[in-house]
GROMACS .gro file of C-alpha atoms in nm:
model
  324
    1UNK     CA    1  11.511  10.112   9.101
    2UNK     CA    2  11.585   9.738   9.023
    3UNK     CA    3  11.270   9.488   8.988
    4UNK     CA    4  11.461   9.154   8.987
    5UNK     CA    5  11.183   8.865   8.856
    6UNK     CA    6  11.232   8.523   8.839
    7UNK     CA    7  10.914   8.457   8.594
    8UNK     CA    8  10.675   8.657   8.379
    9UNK     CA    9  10.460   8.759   8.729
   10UNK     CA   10  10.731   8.823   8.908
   11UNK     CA   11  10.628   9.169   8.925
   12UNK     CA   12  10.393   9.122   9.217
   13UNK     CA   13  10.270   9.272   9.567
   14UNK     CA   14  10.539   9.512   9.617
   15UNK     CA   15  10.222   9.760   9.790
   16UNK     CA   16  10.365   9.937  10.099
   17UNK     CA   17  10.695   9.867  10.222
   18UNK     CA   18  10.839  10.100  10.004
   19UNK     CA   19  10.646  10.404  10.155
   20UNK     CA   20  10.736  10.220  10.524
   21UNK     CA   21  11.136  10.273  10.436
   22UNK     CA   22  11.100  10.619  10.344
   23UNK     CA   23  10.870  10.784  10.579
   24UNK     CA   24  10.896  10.555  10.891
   25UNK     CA   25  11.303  10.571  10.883
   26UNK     CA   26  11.347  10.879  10.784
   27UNK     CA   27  11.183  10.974  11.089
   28UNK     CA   28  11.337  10.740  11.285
   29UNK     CA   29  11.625  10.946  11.265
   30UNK     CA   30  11.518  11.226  11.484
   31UNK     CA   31  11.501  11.080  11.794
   32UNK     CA   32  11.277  11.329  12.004
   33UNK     CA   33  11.006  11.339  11.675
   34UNK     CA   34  11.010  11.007  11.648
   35UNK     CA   35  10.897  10.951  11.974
   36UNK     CA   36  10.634  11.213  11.934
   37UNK     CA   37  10.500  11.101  11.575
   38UNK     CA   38  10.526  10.699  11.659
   39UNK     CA   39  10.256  10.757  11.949
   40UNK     CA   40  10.024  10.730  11.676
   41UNK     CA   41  10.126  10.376  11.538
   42UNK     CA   42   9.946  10.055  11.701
   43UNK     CA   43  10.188   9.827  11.891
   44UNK     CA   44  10.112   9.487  11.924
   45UNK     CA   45  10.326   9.241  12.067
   46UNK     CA   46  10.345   8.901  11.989
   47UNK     CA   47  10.466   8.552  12.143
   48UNK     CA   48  10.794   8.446  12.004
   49UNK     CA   49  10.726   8.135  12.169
   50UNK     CA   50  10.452   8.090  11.903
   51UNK     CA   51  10.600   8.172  11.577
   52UNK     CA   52  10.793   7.867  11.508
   53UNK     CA   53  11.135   8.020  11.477
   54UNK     CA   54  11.431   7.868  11.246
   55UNK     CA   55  11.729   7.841  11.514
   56UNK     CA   56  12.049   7.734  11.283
   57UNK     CA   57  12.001   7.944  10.936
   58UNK     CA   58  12.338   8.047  10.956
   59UNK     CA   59  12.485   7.656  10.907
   60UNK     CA   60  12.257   7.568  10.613
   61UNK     CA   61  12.360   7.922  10.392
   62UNK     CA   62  12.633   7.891  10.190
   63UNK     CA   63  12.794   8.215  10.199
   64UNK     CA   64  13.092   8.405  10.255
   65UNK     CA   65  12.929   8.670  10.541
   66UNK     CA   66  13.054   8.702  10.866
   67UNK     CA   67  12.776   8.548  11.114
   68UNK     CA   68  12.785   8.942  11.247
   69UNK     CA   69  12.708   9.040  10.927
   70UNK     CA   70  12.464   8.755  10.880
   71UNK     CA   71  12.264   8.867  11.261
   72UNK     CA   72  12.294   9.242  11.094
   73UNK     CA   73  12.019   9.182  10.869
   74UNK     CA   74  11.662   9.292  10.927
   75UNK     CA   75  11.407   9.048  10.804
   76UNK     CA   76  11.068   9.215  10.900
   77UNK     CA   77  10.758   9.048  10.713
   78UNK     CA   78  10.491   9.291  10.574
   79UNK     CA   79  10.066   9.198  10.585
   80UNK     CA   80   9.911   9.461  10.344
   81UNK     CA   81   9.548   9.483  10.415
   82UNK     CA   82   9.278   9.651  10.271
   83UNK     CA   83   9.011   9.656  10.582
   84UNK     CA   84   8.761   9.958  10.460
   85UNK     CA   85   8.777  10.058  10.817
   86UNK     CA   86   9.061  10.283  10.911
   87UNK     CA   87   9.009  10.209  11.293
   88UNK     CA   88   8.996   9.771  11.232
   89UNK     CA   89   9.301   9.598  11.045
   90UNK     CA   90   9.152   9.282  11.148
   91UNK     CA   91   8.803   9.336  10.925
   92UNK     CA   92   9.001   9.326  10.627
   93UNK     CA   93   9.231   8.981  10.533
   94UNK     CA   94   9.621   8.984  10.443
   95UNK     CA   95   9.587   9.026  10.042
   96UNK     CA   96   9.997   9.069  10.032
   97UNK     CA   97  10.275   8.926  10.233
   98UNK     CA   98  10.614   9.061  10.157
   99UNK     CA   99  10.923   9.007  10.379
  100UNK     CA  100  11.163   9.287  10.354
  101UNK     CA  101  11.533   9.199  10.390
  102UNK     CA  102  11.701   9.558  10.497
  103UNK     CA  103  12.088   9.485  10.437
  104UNK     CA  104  12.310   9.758  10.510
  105UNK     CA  105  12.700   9.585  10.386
  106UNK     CA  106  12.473   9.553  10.027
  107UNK     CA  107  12.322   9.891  10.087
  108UNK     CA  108  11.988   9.725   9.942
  109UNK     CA  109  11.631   9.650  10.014
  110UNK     CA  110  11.470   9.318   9.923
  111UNK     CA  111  11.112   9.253   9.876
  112UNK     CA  112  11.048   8.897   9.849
  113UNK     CA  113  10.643   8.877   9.783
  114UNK     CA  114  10.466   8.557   9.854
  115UNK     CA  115  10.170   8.469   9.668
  116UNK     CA  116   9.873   8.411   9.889
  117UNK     CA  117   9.743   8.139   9.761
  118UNK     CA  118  10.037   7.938   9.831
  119UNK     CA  119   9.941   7.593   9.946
  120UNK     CA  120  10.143   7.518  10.286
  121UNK     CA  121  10.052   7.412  10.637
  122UNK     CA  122   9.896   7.556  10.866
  123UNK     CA  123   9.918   7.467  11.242
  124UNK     CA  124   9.584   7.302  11.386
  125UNK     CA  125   9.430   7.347  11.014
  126UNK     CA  126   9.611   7.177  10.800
  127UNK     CA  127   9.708   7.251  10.433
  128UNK     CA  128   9.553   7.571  10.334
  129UNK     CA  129   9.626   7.916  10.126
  130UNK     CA  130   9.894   8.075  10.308
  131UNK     CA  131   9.689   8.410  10.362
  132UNK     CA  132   9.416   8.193  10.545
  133UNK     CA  133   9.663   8.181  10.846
  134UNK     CA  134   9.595   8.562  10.870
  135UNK     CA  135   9.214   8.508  10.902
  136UNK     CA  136   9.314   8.210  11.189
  137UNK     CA  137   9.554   8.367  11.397
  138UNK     CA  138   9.630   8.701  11.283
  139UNK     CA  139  10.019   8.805  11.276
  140UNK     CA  140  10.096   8.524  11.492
  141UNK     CA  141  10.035   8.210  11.320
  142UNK     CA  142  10.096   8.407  11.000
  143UNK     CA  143  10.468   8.431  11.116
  144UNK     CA  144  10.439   8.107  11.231
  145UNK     CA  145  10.308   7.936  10.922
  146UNK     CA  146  10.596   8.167  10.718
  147UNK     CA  147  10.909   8.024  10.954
  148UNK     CA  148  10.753   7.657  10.978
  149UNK     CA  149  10.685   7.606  10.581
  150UNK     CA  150  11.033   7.760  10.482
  151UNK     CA  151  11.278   7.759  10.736
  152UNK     CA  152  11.294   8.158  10.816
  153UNK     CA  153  11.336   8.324  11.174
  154UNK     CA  154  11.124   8.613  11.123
  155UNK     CA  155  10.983   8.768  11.434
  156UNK     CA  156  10.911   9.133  11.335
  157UNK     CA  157  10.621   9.220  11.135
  158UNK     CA  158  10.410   9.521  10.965
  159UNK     CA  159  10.066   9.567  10.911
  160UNK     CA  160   9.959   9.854  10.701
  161UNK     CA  161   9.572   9.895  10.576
  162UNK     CA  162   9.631  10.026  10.225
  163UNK     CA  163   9.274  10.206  10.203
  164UNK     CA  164   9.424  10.469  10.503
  165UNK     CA  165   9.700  10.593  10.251
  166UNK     CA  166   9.428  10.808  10.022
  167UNK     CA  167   9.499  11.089  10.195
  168UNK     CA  168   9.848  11.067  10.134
  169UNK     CA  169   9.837  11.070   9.821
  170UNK     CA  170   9.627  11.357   9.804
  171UNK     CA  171   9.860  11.568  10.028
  172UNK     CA  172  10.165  11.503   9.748
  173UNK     CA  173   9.944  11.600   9.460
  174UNK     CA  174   9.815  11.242   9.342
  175UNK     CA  175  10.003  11.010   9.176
  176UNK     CA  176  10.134  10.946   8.807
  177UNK     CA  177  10.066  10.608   8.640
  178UNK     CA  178   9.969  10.428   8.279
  179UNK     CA  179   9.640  10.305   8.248
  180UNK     CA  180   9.424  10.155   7.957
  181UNK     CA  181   9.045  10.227   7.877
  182UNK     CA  182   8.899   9.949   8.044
  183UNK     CA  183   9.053  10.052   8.381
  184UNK     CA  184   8.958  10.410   8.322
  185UNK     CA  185   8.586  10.331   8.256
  186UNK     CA  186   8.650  10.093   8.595
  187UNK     CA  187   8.790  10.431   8.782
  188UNK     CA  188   8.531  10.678   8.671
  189UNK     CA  189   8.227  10.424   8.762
  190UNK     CA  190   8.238  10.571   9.133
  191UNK     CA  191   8.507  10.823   9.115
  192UNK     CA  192   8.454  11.201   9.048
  193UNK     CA  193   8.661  11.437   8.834
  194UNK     CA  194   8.615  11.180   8.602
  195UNK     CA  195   8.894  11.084   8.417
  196UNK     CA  196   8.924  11.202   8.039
  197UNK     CA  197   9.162  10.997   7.866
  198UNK     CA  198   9.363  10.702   7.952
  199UNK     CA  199   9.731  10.645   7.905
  200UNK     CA  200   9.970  10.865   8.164
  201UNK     CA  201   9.726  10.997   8.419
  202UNK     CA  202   9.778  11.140   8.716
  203UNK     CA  203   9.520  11.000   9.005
  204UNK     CA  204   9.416  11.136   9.339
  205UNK     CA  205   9.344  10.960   9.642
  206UNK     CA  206   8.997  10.820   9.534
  207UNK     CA  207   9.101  10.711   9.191
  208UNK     CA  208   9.447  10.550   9.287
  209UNK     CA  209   9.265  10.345   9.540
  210UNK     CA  210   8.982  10.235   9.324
  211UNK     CA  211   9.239  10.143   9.042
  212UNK     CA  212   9.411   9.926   9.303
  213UNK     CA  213   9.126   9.759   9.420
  214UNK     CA  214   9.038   9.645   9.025
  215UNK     CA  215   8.965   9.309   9.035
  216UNK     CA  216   8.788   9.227   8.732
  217UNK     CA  217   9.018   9.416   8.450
  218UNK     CA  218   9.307   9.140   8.419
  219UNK     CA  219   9.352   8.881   8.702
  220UNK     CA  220   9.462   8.827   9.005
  221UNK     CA  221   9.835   8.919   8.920
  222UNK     CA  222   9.746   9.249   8.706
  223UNK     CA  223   9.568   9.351   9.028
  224UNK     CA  224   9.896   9.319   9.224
  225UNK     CA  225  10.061   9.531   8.966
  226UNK     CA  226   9.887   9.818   8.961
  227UNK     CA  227   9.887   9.800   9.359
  228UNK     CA  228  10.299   9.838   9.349
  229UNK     CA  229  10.277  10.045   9.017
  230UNK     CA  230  10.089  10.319   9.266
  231UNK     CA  231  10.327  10.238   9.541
  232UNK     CA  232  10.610  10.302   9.335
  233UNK     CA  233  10.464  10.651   9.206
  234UNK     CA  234  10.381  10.741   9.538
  235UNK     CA  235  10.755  10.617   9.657
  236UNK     CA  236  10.914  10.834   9.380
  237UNK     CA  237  10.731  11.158   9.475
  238UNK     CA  238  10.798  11.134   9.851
  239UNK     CA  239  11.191  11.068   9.756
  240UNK     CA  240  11.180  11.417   9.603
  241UNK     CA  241  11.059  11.581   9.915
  242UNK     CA  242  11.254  11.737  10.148
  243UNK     CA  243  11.261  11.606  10.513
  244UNK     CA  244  11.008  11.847  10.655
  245UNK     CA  245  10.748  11.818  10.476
  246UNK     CA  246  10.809  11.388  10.434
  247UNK     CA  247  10.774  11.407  10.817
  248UNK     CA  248  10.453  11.648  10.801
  249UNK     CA  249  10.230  11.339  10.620
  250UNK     CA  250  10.377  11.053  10.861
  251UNK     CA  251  10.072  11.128  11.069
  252UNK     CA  252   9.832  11.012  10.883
  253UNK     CA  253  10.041  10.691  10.764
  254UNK     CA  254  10.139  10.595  11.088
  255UNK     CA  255   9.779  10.588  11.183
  256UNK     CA  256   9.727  10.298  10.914
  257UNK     CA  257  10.018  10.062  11.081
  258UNK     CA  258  10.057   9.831  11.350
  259UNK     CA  259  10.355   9.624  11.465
  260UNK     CA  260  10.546   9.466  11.726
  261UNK     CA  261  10.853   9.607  11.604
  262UNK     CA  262  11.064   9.824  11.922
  263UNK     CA  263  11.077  10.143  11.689
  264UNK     CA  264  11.433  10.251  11.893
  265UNK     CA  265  11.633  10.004  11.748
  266UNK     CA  266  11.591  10.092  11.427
  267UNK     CA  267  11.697  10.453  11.488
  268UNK     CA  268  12.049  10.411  11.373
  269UNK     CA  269  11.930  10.187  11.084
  270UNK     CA  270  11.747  10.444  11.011
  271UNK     CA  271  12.001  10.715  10.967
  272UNK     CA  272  12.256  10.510  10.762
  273UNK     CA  273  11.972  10.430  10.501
  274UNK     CA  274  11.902  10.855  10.504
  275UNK     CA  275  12.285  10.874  10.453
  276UNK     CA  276  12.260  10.660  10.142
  277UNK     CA  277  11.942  10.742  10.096
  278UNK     CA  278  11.973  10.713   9.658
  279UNK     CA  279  12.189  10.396   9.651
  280UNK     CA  280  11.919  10.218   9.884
  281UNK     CA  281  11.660  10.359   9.611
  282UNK     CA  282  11.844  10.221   9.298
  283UNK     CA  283  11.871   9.840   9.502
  284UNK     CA  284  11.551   9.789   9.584
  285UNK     CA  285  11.492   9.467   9.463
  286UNK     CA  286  11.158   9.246   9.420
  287UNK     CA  287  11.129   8.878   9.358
  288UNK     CA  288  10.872   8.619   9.419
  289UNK     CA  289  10.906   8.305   9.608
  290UNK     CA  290  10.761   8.062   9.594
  291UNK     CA  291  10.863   8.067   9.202
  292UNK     CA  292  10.623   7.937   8.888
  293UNK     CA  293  10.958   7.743   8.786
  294UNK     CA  294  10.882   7.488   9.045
  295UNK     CA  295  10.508   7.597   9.095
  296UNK     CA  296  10.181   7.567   8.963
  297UNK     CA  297   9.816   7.631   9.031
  298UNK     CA  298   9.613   7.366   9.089
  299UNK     CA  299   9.219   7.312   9.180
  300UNK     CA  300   9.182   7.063   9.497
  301UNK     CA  301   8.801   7.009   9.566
  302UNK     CA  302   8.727   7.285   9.338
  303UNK     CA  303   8.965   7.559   9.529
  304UNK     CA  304   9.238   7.723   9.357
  305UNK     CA  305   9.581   7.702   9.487
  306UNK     CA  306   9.902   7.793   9.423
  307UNK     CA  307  10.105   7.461   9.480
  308UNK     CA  308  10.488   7.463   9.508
  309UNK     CA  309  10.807   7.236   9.641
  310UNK     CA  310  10.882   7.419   9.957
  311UNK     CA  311  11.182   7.302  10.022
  312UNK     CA  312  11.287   7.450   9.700
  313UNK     CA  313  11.167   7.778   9.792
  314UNK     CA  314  11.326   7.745  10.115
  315UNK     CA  315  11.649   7.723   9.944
  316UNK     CA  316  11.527   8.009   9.729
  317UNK     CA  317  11.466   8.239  10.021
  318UNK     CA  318  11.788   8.182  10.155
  319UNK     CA  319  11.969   8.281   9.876
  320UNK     CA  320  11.782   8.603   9.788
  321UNK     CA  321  11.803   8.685  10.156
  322UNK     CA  322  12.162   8.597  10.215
  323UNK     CA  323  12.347   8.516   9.914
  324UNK     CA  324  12.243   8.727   9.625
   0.00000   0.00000   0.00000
């Protein structure tokens, strides 16, 4: 797997799309399970109307793609949230907001994660931390205040509550990461087995969750790395699977996600990425944008934010989703 980073924390909020590609279109390749399986996924449609939709991309790229191969490209924004309460995504608030570029000439998957206390604007609020949208408007103004601050025409979204996927993680066995002492005495302070030594450890449903929910060993950003670190263990042990028993835990995932996404169209995207199922794995790609090149945090009336040239990481986003 590639991790492309454009700065030192580049390695951030990766979380859940991963385990989205494998399971969700791997099953979306069986037509009569998937309509059987995706009964249990919340659908939530949205106004396109209201999301503030970038008309002309295709003009302002500079790129050699055919506009068919340009309209071929699935932009679908993530919201990773970590509600506590498997039957309410909205009690929890957007901690990660990924848009995942799915493009099949490249055969690669792009993960461009942006940070959530990015200082944009917000329709009817004014300038804010990106993730606040979330907590206004839900999906809706999220997408909105995503397409109006950089120029994007996303319309499709995912919302996954990370605390669901414990069980998951259980069912494969648990999942292998590093960890130092501090964050072992963090896991075992609720979490029983206790853990015994630190270093390559393998946790189970309980401990990986607690581990990604560690706020005070490391900041913000070290947080957001052990979230994908887990993601990426738990990514690497369902690629080993076979397809039966990938499609006997979609259940219970499928139970943590809501969209608006039309789940049929994707059924032939679906089967090319099974098809070249270990080149999509090895171009999976992660950036951040808005950048800490052209970005800094700053403290306006004694909030933190994360302030940044946004036309800049307009440009940014277009090349990552177009270009590179």
């Amino acid at each position: 797997m590639k991790i492309l980073k454009n700065d030192k924390n580049g390695k951030l909020l990766i979380k859940l799309l991963i385990i989205l590609v494998i399971v969700v279109l791997i099953v979306g390749s069986i037509y009569y399970l998937l309509r059987f399986k995706f009964l249990g996924i919340k659908h939530e449609a949205l106004n396109e109307a209201n999301l503030g939709i970038t008309t002309d991309i295709y003009n302002s790229i500079t790129t050699d793609m055919t506009e068919a191969e340009f309209q071929s490209i699935r932009n679908v924004v993530l919201f990773g949230t970590d509600s506590r309460d498997p039957d309410n995504f909205y009690a929890g608030r957007s901690d990660t907001i990924i848009i995942a570029s799915i493009n099949t000439k490249s055969k690669s998957i792009k993960l461009i994660s942006i940070p959530r206390d990015t200082y944009v604007n917000i329709e009817g609020y004014g300038m804010d931390k990106i993730n606040h949208a979330y907590a206004f408007g839900k999906e809706e103004l999220s997408i909105h205040t995503i397409n109006s601050n950089f120029g994007l025409n996303i319309d499709e979204y995912v919302t996954i509550d990370f605390s669901g996927l414990t069980n998951i993680i259980d069912e494969v066995g648990g999942v292998t990461v590093d960890i130092d002492d501090d964050e072992m005495e963090f896991i075992n302070t609720e979490c029983n087995p206790k853990l015994t030594h630190s270093g390559t450890v393998t946790l189970n449903g309980a401990q990986a969750l607690k581990h990604s929910r560690n706020r005070y060993v490391g900041n913000d950003f070290y947080r957001a790395e052990r979230q994908r670190n887990i993601l990426i263990a738990l990514m690497e042990k369902i690629s080993e699977m076979d397809t039966t028993t990938i499609l006997s835990l979609t259940s219970d995932f499928l139970k943590q996600v809501k969209t608006n996404v039309d789940i049929s169209e994707y059924i032939s995207l679906g089967t090319t990425i099974i098809g070249d199922k270990n080149e999509y794995l090895q171009n999976i790609i992660s950036i951040q944008v808005p950048s800490t090149d052209y970005s800094e945090g700053k403290y306006i009336d004694g909030i933190y934010y994360f302030t940044t040239d946004l036309e800049r990481a307009k440009k940014d986003f277009y090349t990552y989703l177009y270009e590179k």
